[in-house]
Coordinates of C-alpha atoms and ligand atoms in Angstrom, one line a residue:
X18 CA 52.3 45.9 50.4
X19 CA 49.8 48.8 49.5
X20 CA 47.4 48.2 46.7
X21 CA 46.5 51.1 44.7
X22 CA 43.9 52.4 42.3
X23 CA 44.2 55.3 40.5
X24 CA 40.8 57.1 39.3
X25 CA 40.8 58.8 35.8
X26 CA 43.1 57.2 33.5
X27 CA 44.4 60.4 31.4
X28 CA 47.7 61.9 31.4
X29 CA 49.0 62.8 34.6
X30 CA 47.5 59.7 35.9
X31 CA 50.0 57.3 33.6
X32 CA 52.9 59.7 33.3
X33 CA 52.9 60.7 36.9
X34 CA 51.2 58.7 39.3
X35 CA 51.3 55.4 37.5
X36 CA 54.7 56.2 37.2
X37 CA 55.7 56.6 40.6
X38 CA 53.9 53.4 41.8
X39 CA 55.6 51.4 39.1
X40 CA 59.3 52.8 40.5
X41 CA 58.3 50.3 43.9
X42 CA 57.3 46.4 42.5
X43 CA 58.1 46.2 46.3
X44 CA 55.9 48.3 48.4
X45 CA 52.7 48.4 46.1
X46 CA 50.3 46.7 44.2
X47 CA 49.0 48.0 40.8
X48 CA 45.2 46.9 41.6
X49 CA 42.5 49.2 39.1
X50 CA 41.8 51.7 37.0
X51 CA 39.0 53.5 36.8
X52 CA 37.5 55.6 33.6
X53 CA 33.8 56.6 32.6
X54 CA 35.2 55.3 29.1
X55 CA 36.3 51.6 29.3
X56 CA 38.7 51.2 26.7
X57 CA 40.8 54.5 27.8
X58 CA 40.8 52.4 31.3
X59 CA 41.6 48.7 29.4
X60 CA 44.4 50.5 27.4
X61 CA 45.7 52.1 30.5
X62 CA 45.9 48.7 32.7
X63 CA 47.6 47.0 28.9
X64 CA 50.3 50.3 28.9
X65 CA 51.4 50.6 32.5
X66 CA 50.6 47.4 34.7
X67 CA 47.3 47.9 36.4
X68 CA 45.1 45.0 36.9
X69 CA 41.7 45.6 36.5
X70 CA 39.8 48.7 34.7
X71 CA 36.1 49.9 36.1
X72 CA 34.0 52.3 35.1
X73 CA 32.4 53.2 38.3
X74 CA 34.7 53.9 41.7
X75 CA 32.2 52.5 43.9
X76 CA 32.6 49.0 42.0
X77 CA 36.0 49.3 41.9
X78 CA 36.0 49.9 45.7
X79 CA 33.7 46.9 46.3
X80 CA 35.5 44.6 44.7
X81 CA 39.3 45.8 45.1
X82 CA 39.4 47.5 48.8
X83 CA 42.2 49.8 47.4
X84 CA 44.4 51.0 50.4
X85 CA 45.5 54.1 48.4
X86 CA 43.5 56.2 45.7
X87 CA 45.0 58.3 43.7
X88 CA 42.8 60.7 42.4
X89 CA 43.2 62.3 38.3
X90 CA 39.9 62.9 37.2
X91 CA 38.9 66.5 35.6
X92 CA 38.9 68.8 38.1
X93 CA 34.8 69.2 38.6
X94 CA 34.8 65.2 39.5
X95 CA 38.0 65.7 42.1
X96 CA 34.8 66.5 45.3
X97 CA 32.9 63.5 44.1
X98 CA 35.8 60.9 43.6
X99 CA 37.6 62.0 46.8
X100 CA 34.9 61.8 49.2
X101 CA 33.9 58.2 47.8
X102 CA 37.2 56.7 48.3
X103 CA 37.2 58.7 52.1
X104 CA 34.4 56.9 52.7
X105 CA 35.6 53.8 51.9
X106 CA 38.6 54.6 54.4
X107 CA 41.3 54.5 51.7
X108 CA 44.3 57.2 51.4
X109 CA 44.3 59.6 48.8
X110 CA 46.4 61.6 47.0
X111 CA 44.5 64.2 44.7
X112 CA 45.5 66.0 41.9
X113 CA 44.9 69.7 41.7
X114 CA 43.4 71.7 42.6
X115 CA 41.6 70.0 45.1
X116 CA 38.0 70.8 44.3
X117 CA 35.9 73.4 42.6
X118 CA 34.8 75.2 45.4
X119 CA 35.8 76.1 49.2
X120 CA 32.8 74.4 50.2
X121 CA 34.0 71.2 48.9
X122 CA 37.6 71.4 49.9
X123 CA 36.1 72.0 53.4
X124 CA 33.7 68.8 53.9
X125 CA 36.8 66.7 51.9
X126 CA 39.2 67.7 54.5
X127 CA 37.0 67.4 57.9
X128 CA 36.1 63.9 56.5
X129 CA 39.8 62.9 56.4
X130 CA 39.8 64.3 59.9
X131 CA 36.6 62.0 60.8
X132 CA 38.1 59.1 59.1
X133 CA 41.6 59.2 60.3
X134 CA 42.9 59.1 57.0
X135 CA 45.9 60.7 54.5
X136 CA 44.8 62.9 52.2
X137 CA 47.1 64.8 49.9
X138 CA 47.4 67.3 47.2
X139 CA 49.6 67.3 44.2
X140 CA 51.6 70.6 44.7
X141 CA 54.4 69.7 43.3
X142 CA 56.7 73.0 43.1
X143 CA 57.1 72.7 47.0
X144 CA 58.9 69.9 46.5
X145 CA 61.6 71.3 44.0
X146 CA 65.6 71.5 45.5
X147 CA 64.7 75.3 45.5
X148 CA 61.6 75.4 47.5
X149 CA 63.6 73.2 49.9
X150 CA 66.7 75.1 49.6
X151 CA 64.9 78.5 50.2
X152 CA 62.6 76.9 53.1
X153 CA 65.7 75.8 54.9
X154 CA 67.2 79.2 55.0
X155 CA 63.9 81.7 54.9
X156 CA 65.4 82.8 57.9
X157 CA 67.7 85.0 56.2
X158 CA 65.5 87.1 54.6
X159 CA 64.4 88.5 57.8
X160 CA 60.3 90.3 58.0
X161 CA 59.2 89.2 54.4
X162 CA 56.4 91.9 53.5
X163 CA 56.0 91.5 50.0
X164 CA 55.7 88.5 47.8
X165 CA 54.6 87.7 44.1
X166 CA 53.9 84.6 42.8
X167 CA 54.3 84.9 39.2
X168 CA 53.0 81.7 36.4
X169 CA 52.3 84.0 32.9
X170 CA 52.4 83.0 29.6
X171 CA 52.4 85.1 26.9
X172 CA 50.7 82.9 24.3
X173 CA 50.1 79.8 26.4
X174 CA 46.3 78.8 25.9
X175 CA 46.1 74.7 26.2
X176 CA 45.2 73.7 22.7
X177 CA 43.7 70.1 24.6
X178 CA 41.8 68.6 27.8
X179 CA 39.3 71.4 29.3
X180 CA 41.6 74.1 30.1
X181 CA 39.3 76.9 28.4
X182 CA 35.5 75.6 29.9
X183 CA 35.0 77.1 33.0
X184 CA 32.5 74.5 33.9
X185 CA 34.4 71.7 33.8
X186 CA 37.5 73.7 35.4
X187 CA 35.9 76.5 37.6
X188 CA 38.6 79.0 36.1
X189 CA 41.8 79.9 33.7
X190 CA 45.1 80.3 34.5
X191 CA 44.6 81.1 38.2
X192 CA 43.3 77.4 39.4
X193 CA 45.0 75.6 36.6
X194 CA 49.0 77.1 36.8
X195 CA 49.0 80.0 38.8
X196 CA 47.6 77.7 41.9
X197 CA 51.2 76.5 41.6
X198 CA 53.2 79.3 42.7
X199 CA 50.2 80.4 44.6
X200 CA 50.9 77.0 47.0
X201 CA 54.5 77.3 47.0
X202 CA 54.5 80.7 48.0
X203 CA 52.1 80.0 51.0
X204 CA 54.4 76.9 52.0
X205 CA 57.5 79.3 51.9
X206 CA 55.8 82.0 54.0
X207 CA 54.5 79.5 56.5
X208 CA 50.5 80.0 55.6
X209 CA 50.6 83.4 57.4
X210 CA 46.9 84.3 58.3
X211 CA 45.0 86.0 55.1
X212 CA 42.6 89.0 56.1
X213 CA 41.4 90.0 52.7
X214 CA 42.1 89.2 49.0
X215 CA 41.2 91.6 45.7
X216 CA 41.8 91.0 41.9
X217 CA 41.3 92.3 38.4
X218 CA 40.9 89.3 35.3
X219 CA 40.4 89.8 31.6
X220 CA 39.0 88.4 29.2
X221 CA 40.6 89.8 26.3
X222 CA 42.9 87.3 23.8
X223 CA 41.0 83.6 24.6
X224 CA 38.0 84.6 22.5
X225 CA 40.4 86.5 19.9
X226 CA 42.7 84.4 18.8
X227 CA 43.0 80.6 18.3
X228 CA 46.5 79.5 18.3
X229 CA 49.6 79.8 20.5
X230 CA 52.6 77.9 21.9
X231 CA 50.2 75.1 23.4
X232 CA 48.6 74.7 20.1
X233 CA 44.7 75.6 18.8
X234 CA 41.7 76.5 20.6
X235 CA 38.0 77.4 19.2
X236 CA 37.6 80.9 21.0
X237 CA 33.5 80.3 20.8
X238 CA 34.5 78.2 23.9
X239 CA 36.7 80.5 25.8
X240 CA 34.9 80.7 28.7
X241 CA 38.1 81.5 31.5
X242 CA 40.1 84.5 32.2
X243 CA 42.8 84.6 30.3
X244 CA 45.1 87.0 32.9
X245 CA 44.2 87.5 36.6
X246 CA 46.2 90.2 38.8
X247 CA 45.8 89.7 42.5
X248 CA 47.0 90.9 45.8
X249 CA 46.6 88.6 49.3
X250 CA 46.6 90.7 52.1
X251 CA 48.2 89.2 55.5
X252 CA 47.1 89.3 58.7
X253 CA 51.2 90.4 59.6
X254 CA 51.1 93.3 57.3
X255 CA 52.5 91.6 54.3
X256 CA 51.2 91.3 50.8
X257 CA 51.6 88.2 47.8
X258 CA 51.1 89.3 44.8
X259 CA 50.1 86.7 42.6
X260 CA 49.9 87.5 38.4
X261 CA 49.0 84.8 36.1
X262 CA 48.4 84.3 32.3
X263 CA 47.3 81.7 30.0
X264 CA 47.8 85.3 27.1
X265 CA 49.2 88.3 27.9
X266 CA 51.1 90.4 25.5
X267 CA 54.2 90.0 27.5
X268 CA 58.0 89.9 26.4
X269 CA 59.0 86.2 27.5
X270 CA 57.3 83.3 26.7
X271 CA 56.6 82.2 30.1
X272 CA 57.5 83.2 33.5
X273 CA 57.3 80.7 36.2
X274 CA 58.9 82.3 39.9
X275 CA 58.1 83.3 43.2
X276 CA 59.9 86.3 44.2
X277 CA 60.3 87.2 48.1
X278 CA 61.2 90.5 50.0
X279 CA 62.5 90.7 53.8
X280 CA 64.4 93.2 55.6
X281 CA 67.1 91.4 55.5
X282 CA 67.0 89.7 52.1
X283 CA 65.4 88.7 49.1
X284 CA 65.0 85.5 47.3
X285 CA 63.6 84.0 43.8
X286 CA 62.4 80.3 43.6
X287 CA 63.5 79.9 39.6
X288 CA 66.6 79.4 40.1
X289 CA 66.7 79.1 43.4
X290 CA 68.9 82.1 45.2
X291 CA 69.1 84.5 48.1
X292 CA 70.8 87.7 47.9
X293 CA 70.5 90.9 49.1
X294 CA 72.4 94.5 48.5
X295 CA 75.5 95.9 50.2
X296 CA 75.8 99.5 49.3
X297 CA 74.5 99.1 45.8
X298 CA 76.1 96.5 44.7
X299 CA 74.2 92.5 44.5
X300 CA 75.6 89.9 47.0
X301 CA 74.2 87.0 46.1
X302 CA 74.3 85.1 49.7
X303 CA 73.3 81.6 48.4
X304 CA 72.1 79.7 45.2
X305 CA 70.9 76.2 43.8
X306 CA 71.6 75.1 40.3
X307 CA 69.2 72.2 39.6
X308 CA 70.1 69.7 36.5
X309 CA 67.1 67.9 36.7
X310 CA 64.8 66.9 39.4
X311 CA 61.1 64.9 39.2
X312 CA 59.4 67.0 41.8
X313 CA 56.0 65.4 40.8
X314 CA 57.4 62.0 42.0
X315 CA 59.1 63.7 45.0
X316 CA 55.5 65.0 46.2
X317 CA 53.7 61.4 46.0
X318 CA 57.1 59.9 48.0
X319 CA 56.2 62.4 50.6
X320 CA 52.4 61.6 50.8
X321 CA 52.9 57.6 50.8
X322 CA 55.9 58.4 53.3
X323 CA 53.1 59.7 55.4
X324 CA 50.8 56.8 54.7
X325 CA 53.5 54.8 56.5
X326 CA 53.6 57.2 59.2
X327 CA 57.0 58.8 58.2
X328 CA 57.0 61.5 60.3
X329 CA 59.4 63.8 58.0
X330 CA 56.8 63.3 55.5
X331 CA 55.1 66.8 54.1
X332 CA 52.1 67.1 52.4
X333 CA 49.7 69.7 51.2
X334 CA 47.0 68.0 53.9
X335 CA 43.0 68.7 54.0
X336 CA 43.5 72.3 55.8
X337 CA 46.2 73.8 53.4
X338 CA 43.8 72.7 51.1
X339 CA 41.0 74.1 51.7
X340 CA 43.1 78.0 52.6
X341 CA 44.1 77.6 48.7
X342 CA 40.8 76.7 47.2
X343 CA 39.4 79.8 49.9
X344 CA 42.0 81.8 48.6
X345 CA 41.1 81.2 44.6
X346 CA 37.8 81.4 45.2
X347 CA 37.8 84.7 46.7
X348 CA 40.5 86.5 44.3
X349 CA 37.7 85.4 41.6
X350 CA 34.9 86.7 43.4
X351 CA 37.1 89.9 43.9
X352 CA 37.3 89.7 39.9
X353 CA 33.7 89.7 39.6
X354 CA 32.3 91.6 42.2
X355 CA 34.9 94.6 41.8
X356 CA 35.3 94.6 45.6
X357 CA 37.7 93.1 48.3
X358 CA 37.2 89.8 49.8
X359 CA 37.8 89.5 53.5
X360 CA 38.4 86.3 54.6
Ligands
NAD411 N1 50.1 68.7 39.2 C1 50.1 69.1 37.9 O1 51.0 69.8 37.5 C2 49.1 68.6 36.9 C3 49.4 68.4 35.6 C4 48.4 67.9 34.7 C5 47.1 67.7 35.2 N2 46.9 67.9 36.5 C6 45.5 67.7 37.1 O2 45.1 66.3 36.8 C7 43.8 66.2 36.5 C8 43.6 65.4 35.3 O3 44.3 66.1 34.2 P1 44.8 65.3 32.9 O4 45.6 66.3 32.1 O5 45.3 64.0 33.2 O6 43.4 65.1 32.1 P2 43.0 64.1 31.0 O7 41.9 64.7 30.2 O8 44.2 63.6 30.3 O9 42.4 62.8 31.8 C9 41.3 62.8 32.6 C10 40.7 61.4 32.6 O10 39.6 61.4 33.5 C11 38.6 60.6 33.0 N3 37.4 61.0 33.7 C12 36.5 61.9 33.4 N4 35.5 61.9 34.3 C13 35.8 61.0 35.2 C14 35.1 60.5 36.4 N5 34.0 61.0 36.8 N6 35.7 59.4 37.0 C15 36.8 58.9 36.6 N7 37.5 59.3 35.5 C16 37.0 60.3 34.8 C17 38.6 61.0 31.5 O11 37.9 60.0 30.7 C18 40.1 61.0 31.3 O12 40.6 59.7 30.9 C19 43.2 67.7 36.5 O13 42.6 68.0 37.7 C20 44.5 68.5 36.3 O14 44.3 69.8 36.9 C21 47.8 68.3 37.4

């Protein structure tokens, strides 16, 4: 059996991860919490089976010896927290994005390489029926030389948590949502080499308005782009567009797809379908309809399948990683510096 700690006891932590452990009484053991604020961590063990609660990882990793760390903490405490439990030779599965800068995501991947050990990002869309149904068949599209990857809401500012302080975050809508499709997108196109990245983001309903469809915000602490528009340039030739919102005056109230463009055919991840045009007219060549799936528990599955050395197991490893964090990290310096960002 595996026992497991999870560090950061807030939402995703219980209604994800905790989750997921809890689905296999078999395979693991529910060792510690850990939370800078006791009680949140006492009430977390009390609600959803964990042992012990710490308020430090490096007691928790004295006295528990976790063999798999899951990793929930605000985003600015993701380097910190991961490279601890690295250290300590545990496996870890960390929430996104990975870090706050390049930088980081680069010394937390080589130090999974050094320590010969499993560490995995939560990217959850690549694990949806249509992800896989579109990744088994990309084929059919043909030379795919334009992309978008498209995660806008019109009036979609998180009223909670520390969505809006840059500090805390290192960004808006691009490292908090649009990172999703950004990933999936990436994972579809096989992480074709990236030359150069550019962007425009505004700044122009956050500090205006307070309310929305995620509930209220104080707009003296806006600190994030609201909208960022950016194009990655490919080493093939091809360009992803990627276009994200937290408010944008917009007709639907969210849109959450990948669209993809061959020669042959095109494709859209929500809902999943491939299709392409015969003299004029749509042929739609396949499609997935999808009740319900829990793509969040299918992506842990995948990274403890590779714990046990599954070797179908895929994860968003150290390296893919690290090309995401690179890649958000230059479309923002593109936003601010007004130029393009080679890679
Ligand atoms: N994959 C997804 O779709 C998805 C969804 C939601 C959140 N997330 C990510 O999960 C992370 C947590 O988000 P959340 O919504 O659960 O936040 P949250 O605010 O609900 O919980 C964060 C918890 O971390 C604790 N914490 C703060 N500093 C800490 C530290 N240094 N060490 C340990 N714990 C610390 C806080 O006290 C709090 O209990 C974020 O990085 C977020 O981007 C991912």
């Amino acid at each position: 059996m595996k026992k497991v700690a999870i560090v950061g006891a807030g939402q995703v932590a219980e209604k994800v991860h905790a989750a997921y452990y809890r689905t296999k009484p078999e395979e693991f053991i529910l060792a510690a919490v850990v939370d800078p604020d006791l009680a949140r961590g006492v009430l977390f063990c009390q609600n959803n089976q964990f042992k012990n609660a710490y308020t430090t990882i490096e007691e928790m990793l004295t006295k528990e010896n976790p063999d798999i760390v899951s990793i929930c903490t605000p985003n600015r405490f993701h380097y910190d927290s991961v490279m601890s439990v690295l250290e300590a030779g545990c496996s870890v599965f960390c929430e996104k994005p990975p870090a706050m800068t390049s930088i980081e995501a680069k010394n937390m991947w080589k130090l999974a390489e050094e320590k010969e050990a499993i560490l995995a990002y939560d990217f959850q869309h690549r694990y949806s029926p249509e992800a896989k149904m579109l990744k088994e068949n990309i084929a059919l599209l043909g030379d795919i030389y334009y992309s978008e990857a498209n995660a806008l809401r019109r009036s979609g500012v998180p009223g909670w948590g520390n969505f809006i302080d840059k500090e805390l975050q290192g960004g808006g809508p691009l490292i908090d949502y649009g990172i999703h499709m950004l990933d999936t997108a990436l994972y579809l196109l096989d992480f074709p080499t990236i030359n150069a990245v550019s962007a425009y983001q505004y700044q122009k309903i956050g500090p205006k308005k307070n309310q929305g469809t995620f509930g209220t915000w104080d707009p003296a602490k806006y600190t994030v782009e609201d909208s960022l528009f950016g194009t990655i340039e490919f080493k093939n030739g091809g360009i992803l567009r990627i276009n994200t919102s937290f408010a944008l005056n917009i007709q639907p109230e969210k849109e959450l797809d990948i669209q993809l463009c061959g020669d042959q055919a095109g494709a859209n991840l929500y809902p999943g379908k491939i299709y392409t045009d015969q003299a004029g007219e749509l042929k739609i060549i396949k499609q997935i309809d999808v009740a319900e799936n829990n793509n969040h528990f299918t992506s842990i599955d995948n990274f403890y399948r590779k714990v046990i050395g599954d070797p179908q197991a895929v994860t968003a490893d150290g390296r893919q990683g690290y090309i995401i964090q690179r890649v958000i990290e230059a479309l923002y310096q593109s936003a601010e510096t007004g130029g393009k960002v080679e890679l």
